[in-house]
PDB file of C-alpha atoms in Angstrom:
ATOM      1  CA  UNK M  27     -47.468  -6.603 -53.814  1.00 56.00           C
ATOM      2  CA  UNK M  28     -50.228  -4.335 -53.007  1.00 55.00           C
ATOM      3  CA  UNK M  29     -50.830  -3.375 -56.480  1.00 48.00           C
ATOM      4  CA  UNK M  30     -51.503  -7.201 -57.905  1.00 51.00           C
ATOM      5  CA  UNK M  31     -53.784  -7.434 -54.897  1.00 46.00           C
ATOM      6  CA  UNK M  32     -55.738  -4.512 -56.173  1.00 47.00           C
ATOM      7  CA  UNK M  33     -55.738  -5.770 -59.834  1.00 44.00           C
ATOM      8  CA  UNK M  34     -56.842  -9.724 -58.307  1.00 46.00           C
ATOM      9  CA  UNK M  35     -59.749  -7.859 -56.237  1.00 47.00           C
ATOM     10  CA  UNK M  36     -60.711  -5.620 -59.167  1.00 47.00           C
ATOM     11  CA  UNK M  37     -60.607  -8.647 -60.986  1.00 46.00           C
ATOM     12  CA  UNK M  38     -62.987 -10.438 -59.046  1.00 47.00           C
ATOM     13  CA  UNK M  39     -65.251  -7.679 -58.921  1.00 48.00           C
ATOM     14  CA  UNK M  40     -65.522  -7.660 -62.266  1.00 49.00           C
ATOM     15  CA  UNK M  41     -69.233  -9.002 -62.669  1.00 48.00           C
ATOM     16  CA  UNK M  42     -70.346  -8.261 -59.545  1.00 48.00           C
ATOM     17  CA  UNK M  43     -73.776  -8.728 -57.586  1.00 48.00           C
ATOM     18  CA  UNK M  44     -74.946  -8.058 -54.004  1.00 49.00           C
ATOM     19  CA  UNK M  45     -76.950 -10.670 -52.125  1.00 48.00           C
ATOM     20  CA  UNK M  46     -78.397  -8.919 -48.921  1.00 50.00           C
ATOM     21  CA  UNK M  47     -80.584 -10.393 -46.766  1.00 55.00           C
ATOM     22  CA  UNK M  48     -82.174  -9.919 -43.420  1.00 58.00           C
ATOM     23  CA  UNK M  49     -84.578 -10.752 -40.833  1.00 53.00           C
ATOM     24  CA  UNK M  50     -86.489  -8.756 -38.252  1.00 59.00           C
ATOM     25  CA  UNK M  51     -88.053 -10.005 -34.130  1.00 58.00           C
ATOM     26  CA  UNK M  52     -91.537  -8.145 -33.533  1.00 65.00           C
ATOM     27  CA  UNK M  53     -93.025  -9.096 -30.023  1.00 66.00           C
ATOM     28  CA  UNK M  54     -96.802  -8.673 -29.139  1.00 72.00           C
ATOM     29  CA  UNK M  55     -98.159  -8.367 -25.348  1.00 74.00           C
ATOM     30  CA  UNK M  56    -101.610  -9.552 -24.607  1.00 74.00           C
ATOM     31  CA  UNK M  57    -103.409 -10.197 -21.784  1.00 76.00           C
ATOM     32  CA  UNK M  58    -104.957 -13.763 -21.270  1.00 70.00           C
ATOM     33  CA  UNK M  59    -106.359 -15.710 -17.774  1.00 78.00           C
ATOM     34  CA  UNK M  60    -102.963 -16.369 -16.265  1.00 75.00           C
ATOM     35  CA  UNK M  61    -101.790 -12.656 -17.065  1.00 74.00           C
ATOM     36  CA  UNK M  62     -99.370 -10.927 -19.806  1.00 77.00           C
ATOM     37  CA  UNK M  63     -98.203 -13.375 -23.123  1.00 72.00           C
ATOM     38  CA  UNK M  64     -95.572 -12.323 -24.774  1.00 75.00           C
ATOM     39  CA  UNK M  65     -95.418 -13.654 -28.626  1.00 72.00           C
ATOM     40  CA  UNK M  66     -92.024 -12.875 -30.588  1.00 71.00           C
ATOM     41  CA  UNK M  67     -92.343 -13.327 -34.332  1.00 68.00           C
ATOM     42  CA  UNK M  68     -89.571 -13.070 -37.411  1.00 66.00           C
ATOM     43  CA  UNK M  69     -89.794 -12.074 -40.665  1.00 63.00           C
ATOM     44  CA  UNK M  70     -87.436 -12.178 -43.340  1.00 60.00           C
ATOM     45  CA  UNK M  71     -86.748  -9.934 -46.740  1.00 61.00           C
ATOM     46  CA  UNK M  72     -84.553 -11.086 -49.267  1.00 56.00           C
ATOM     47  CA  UNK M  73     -82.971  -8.113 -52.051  1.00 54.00           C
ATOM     48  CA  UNK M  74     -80.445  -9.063 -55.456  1.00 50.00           C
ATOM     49  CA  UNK M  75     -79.103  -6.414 -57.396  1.00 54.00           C
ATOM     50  CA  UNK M  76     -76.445  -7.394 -60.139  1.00 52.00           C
ATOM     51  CA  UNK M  77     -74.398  -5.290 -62.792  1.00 56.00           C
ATOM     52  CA  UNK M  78     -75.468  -7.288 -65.153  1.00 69.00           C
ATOM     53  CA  UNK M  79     -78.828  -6.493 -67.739  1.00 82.00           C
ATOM     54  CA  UNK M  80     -81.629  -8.265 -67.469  1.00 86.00           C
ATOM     55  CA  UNK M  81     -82.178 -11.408 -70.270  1.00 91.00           C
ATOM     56  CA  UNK M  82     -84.987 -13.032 -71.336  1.00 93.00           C
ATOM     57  CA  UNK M  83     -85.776 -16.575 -70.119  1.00 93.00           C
ATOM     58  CA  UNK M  84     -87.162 -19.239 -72.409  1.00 92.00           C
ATOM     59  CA  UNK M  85     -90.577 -18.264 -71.023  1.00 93.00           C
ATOM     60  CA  UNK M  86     -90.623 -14.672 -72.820  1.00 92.00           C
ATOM     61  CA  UNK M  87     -90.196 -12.811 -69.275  1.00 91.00           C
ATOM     62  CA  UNK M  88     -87.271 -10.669 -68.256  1.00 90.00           C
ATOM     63  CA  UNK M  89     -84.875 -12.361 -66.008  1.00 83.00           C
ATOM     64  CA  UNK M  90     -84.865  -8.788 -63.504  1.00 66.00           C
ATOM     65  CA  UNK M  91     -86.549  -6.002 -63.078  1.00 51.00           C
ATOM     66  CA  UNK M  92     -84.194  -3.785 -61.907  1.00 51.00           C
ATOM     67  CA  UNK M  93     -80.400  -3.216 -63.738  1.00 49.00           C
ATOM     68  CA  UNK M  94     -77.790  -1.207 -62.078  1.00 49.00           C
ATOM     69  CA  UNK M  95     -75.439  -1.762 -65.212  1.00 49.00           C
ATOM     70  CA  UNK M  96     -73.737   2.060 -65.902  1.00 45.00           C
ATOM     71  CA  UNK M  97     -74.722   1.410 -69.928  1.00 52.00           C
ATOM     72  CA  UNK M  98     -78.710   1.646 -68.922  1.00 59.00           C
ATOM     73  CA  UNK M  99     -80.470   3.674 -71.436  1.00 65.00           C
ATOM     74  CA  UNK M 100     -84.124   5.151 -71.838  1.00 78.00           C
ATOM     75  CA  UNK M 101     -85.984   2.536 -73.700  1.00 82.00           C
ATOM     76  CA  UNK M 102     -85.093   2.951 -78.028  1.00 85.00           C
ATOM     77  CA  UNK M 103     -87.727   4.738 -80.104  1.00 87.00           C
ATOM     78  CA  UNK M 104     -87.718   1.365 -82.598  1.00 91.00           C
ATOM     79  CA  UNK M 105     -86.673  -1.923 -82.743  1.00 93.00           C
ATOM     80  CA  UNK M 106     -83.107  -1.831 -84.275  1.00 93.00           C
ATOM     81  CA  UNK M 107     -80.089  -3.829 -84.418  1.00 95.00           C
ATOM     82  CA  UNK M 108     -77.827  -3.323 -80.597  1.00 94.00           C
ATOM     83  CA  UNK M 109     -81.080  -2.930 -78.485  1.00 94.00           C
ATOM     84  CA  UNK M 110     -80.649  -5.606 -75.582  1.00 94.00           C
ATOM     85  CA  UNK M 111     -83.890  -8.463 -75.551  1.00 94.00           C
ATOM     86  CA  UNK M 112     -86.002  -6.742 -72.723  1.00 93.00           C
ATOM     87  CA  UNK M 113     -86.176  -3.895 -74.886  1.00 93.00           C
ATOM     88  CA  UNK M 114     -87.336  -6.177 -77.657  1.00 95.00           C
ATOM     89  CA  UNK M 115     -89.889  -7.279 -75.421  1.00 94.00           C
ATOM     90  CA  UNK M 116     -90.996  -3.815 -74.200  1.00 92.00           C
ATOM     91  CA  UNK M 117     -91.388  -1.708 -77.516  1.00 93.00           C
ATOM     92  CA  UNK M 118     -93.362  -4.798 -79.034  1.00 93.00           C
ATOM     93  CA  UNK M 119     -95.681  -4.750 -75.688  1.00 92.00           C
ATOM     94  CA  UNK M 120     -96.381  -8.576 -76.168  1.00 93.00           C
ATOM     95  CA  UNK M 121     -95.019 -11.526 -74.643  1.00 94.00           C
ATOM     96  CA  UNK M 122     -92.848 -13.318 -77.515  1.00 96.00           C
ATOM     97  CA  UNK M 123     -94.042 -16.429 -78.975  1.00 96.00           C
ATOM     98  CA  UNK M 124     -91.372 -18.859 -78.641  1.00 96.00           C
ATOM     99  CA  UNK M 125     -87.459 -17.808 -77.087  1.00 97.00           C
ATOM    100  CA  UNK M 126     -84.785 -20.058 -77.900  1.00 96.00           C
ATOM    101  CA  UNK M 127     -81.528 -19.947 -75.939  1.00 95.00           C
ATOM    102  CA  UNK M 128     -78.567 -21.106 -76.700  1.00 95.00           C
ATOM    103  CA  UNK M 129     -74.786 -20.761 -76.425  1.00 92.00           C
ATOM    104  CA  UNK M 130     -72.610 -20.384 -79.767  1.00 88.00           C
ATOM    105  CA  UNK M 131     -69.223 -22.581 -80.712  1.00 87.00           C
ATOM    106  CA  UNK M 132     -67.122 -19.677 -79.358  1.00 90.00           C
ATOM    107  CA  UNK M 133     -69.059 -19.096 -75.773  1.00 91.00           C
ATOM    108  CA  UNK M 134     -71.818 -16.402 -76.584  1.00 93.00           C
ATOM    109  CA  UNK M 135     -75.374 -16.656 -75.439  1.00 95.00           C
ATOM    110  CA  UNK M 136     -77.392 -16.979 -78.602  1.00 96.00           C
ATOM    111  CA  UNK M 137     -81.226 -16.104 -78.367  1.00 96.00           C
ATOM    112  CA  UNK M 138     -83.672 -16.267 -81.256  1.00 97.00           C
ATOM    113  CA  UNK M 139     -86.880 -14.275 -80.310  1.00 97.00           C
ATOM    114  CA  UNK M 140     -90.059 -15.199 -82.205  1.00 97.00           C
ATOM    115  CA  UNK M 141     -92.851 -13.035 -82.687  1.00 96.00           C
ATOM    116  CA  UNK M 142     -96.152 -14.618 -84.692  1.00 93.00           C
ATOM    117  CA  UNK M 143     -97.688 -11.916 -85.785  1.00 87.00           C
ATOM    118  CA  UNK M 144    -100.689 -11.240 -88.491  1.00 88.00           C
ATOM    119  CA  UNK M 145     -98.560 -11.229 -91.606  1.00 86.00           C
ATOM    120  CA  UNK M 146     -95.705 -13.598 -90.672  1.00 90.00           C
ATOM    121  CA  UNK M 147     -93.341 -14.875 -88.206  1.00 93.00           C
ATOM    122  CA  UNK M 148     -90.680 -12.506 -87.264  1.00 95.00           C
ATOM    123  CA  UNK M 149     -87.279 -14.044 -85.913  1.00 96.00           C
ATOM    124  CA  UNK M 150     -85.334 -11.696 -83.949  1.00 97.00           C
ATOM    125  CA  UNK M 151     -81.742 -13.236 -83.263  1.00 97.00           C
ATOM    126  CA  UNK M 152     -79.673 -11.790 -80.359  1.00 97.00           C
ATOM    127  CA  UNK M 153     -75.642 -12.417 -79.597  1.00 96.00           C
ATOM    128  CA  UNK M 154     -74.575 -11.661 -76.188  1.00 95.00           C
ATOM    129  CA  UNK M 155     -78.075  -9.541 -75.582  1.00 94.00           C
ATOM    130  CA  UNK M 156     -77.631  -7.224 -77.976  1.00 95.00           C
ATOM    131  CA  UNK M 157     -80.048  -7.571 -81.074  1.00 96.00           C
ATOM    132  CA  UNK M 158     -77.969  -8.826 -84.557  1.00 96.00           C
ATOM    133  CA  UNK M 159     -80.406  -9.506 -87.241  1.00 96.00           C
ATOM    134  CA  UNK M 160     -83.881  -9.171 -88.053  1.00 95.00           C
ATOM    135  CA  UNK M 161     -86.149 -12.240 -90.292  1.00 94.00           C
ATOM    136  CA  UNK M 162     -89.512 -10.574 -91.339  1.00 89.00           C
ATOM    137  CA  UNK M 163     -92.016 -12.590 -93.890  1.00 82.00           C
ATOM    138  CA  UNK M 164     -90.609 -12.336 -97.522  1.00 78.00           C
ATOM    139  CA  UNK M 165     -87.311 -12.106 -95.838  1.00 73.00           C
ATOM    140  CA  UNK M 166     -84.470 -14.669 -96.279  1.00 59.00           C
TER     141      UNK M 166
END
């Protein structure tokens, strides 16, 4: 019994992320004609981490910042088929063109990245965030 409660938790944690939130009470004395006011403020902070990497949204920006995914990697040298689309973004240094997003017939996210660049359009198409094939001008 304990052991299929273990495997339905693990399970579940499976693609995990951490909401945490919280909120703070600062007071502030000051004097004033009928004697001592006493103000009491809040403030709030919000954090999100997830295990999962950060995607591109149709608007060419990375969905997050941070990634606490165990597979992160120092950014590639080039661009080159398996590099996730932030990375894309990064080594080009740009903000992409046009992003496309999409899901597949069998459930995958399907992204086509384009890049306008002096001698062509380039077409970078992505499966599940990792980078599958490259179109280039004079390309088919």
């Amino acid at each position: 019994m304990r052991l299929s409660v273990l495997l339905l938790c693990a399970a579940t944690l499976g693609g995990c992320s951490v909401d945490m939130g919280g909120f703070a009470f600062t007071s502030e004395t000051r004097e004033s004609r009928s004697g001592p006011v006493t103000t009491a403020t809040t403030s709030s902070i919000a954090a999100r981490a997830s295990t999962q990497e950060a995607m591109l949204t149709s608007e060419g920006e990375c969905s997050g910042s941070v990634s606490l995914d165990p597979s992160t990697r120092p950014l590639p040298p080039a661009i080159a088929e398996g590099i996730t689309e932030c990375e894309l973004v990064k080594i080009k240094g740009t903000r992409p063109t046009d992003v496309l997003i999409g899901d597949s017939g069998k459930g995958q996210r399907e992204v086509q990245v384009l890049y306008s660049e002096p001698g062509g359009r380039e077409i970078y198409m992505f499966t599940d965030n990792r980078l599958s094939r490259i179109v280039k001008p004079g390309q088919g």
